[in-house]
Short mmCIF file of C-alpha atoms in Angstrom, two decimals:
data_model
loop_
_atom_site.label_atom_id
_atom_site.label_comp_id
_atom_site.label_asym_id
_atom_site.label_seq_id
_atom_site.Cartn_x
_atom_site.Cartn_y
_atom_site.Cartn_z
CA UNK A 1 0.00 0.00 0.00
CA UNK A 2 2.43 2.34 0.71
CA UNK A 3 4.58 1.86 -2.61
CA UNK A 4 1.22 2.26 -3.85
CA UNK A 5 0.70 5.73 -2.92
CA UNK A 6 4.47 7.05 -3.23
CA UNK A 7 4.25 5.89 -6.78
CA UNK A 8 0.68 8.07 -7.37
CA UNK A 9 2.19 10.81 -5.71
CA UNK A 10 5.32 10.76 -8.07
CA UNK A 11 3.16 10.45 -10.73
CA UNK A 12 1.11 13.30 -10.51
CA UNK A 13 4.04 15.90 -9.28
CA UNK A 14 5.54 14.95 -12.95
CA UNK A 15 2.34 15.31 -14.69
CA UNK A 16 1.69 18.45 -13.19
CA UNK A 17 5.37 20.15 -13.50
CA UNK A 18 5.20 18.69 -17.06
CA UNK A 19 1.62 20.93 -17.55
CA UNK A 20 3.30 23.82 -15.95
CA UNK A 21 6.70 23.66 -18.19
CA UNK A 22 3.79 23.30 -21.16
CA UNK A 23 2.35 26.43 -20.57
CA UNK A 24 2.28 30.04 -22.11
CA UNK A 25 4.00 32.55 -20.01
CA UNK A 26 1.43 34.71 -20.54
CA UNK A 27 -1.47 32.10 -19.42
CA UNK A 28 -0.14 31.28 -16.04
CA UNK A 29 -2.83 31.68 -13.14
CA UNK A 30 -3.63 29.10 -10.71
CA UNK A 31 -6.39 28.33 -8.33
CA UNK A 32 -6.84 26.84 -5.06
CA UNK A 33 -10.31 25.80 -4.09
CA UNK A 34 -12.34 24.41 -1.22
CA UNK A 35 -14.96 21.93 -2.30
CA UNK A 36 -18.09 20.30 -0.54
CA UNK A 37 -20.37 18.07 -1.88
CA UNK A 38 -23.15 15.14 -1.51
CA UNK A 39 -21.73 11.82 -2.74
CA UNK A 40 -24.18 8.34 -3.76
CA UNK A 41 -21.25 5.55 -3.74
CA UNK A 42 -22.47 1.91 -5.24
CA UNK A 43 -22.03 -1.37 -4.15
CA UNK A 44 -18.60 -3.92 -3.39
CA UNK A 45 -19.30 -7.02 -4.61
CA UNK A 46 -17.01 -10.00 -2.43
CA UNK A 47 -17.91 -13.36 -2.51
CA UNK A 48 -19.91 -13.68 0.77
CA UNK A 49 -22.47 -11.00 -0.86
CA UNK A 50 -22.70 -7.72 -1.24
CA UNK A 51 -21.87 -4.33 0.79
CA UNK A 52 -23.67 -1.15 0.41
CA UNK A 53 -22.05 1.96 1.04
CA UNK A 54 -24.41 4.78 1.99
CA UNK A 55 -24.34 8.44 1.24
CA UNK A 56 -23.07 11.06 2.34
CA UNK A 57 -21.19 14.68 2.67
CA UNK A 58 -17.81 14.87 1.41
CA UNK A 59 -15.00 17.29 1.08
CA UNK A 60 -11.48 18.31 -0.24
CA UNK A 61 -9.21 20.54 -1.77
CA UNK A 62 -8.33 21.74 -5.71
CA UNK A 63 -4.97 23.47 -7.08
CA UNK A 64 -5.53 24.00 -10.57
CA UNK A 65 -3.16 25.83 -13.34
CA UNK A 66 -4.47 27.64 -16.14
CA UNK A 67 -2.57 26.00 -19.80
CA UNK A 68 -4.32 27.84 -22.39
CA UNK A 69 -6.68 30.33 -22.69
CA UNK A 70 -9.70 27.24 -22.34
CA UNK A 71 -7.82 24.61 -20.40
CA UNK A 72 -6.78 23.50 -16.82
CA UNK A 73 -4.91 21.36 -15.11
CA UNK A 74 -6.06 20.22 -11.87
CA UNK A 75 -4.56 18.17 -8.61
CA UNK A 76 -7.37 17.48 -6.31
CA UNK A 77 -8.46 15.47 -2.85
CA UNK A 78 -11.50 14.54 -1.73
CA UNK A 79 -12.93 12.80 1.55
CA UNK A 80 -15.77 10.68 2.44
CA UNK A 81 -17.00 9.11 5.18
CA UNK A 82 -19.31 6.56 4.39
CA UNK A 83 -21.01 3.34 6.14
CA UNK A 84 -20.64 -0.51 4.23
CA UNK A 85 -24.07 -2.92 4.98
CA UNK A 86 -24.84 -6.18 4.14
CA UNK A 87 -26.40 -9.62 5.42
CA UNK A 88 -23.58 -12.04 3.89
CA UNK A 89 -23.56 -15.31 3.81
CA UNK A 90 -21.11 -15.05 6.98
CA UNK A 91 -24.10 -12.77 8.47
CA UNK A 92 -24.80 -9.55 8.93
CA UNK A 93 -22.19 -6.73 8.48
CA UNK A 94 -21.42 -3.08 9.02
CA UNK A 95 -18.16 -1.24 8.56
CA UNK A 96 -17.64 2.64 9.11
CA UNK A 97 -15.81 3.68 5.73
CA UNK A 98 -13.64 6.52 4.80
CA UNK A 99 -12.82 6.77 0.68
CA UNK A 100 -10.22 8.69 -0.09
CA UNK A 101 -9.37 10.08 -3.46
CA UNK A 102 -6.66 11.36 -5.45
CA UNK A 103 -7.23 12.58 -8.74
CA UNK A 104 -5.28 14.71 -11.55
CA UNK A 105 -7.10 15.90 -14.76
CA UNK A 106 -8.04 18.87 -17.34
CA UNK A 107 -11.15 21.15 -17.35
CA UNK A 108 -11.96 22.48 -20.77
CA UNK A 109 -14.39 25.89 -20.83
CA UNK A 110 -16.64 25.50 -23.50
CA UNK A 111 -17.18 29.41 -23.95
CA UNK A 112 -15.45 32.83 -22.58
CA UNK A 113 -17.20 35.15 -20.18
CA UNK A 114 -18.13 35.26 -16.27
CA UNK A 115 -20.35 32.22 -16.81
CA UNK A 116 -18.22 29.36 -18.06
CA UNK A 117 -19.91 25.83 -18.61
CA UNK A 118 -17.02 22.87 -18.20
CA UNK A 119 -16.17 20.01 -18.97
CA UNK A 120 -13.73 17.62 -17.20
CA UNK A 121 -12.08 14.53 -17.07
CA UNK A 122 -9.28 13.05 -14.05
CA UNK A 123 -7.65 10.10 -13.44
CA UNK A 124 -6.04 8.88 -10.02
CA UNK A 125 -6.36 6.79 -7.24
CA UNK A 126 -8.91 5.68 -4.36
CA UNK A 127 -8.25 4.04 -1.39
CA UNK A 128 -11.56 2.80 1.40
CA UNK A 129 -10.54 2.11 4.40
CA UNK A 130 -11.98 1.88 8.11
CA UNK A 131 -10.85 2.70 11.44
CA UNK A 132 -10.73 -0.58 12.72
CA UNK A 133 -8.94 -2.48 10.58
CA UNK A 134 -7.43 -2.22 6.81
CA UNK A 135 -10.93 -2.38 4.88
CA UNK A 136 -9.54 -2.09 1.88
CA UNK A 137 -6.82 -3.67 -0.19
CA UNK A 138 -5.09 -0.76 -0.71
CA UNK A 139 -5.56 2.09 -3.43
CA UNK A 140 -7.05 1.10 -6.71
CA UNK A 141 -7.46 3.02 -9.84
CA UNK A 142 -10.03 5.44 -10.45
CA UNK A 143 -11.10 7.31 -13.23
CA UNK A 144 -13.78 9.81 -13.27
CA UNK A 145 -15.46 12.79 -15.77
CA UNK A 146 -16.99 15.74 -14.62
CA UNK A 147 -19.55 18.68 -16.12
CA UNK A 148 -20.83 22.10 -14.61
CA UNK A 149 -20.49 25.56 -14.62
CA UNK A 150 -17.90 28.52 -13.19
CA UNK A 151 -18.62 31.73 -12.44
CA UNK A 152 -16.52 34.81 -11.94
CA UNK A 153 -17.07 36.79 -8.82
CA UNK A 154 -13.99 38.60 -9.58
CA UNK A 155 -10.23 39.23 -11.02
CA UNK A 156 -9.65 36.68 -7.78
CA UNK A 157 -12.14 34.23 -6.81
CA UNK A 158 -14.78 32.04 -8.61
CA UNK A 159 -18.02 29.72 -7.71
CA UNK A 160 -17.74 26.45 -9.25
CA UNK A 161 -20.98 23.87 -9.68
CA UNK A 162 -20.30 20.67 -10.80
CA UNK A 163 -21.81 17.25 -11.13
CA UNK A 164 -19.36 14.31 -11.33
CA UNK A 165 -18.97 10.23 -11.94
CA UNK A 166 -16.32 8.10 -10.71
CA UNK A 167 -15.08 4.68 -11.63
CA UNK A 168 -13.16 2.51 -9.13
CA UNK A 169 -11.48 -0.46 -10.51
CA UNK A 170 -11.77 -3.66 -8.11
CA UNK A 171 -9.31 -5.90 -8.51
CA UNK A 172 -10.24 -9.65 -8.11
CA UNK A 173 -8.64 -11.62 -5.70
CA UNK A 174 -8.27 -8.70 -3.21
CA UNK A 175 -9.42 -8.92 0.35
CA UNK A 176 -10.87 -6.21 3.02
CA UNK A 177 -12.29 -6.46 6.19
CA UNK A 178 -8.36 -7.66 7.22
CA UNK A 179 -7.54 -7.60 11.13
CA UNK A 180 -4.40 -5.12 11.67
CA UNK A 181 -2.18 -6.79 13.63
CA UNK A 182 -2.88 -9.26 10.34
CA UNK A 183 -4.97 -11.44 11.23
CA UNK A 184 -6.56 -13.18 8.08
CA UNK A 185 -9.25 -10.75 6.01
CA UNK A 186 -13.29 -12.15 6.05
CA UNK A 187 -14.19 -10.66 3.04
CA UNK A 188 -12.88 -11.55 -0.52
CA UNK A 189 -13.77 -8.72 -3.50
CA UNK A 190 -14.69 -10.35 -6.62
CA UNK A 191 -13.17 -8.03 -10.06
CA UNK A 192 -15.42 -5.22 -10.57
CA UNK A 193 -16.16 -1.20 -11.39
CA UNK A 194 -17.54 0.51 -8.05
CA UNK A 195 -19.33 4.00 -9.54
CA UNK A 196 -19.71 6.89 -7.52
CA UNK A 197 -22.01 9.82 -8.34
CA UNK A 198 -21.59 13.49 -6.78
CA UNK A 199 -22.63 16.87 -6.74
CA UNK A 200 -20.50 19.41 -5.94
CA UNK A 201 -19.91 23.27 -4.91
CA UNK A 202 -16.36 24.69 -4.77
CA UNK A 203 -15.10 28.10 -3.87
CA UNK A 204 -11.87 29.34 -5.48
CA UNK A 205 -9.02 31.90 -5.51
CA UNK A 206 -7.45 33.03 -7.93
CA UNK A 207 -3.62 34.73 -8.41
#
């Protein structure tokens, strides 16, 4: 897990000093936004039965630099806390859940003005895991793509309204629900796409 995350983290410092060496001298302006939001998770699929993850509020950060004139590169986190049900065919479960994401993608403004329509797409990583014990199996890949609107309060700061879905790749053969000291995991995930649906409000600054 952790060579996991060191290698995302490596990745997406090179992809985003690569965007920055990319860029017009004249273009440069960056952003760094809060963001809060409702989030509808889906279900994990293991081979006792299936969990469902409930929704709930999230939130996170943004740093995003302007390329061209229409595009942006972003860097963003979000958090989640969430709650896993199920009645399995080892009984009844419940699991307090935390899915973290990692994510580094380009907005593209469809038109000039204050009122800008978006649209987005990211890539990065997601990792669930609970308090208790090592839910999850790690980070896995997620993908997600994004649409909304941004408006222009200003020279420096900018309301952002977005709706956004998310793909998180489940590898098969993983395990959560795994006792830390190790202890042997209950659960076993079976391969699968876990989609995630939010909505989204973000408050920016701009320099």
């Amino acid at each position: 897990m952790r060579r996991s995350s060191t290698s995302l983290r490596r990745c997406a410092f090179v992809c985003g000093a690569a965007a920055l060496l990319a860029s017009p001298a004249g273009a440069a302006e960056v952003e760094l936004g809060l963001v809060a939001g409702v989030q509808q998770t889906g279900d994990i699929v293991t081979r006792e039965g299936t969990l469902d993850l409930a929704g709930d509020l999230l939130y996170g950060v943004t740093a995003g630099w302007r390329v061209r004139p229409d595009g942006i590169v972003e860097l963003a986190w979000s958090r989640q806390s969430s709650e896993a049900t199920g009645e399995l065919t080892i009984g009844p479960e419940r699991f307090d859940v935390t899915i973290d994401t990692v994510e580094f993608g380009g907005l593209w403004e469809t038109r000039p003005g204050r009122l800008r329509p978006f649209l987005g797409m990211t890539v990065g990583g997601t990792r669930l895991a609970g308090p208790d014990q090592d839910f999850a199996d790690g980070w896995y890949f997620s993908g997600a793509i994004s649409g909304g609107v941004r408006y222009l309060l200003g020279e420096h700061a900018l309301l952002r309204f977005e709706g956004r879905g998310t793909g998180i790749l489940l590898s098969d053969g993983g395990a959560i629900a795994c006792s830390f000291p190790p202890g042997g995991c209950r659960l076993g995930v079976t391969g699968s796409v876990l989609g995630a649906f939010s909505a989204r409000v973000a408050v920016a600054a701009r320099f």
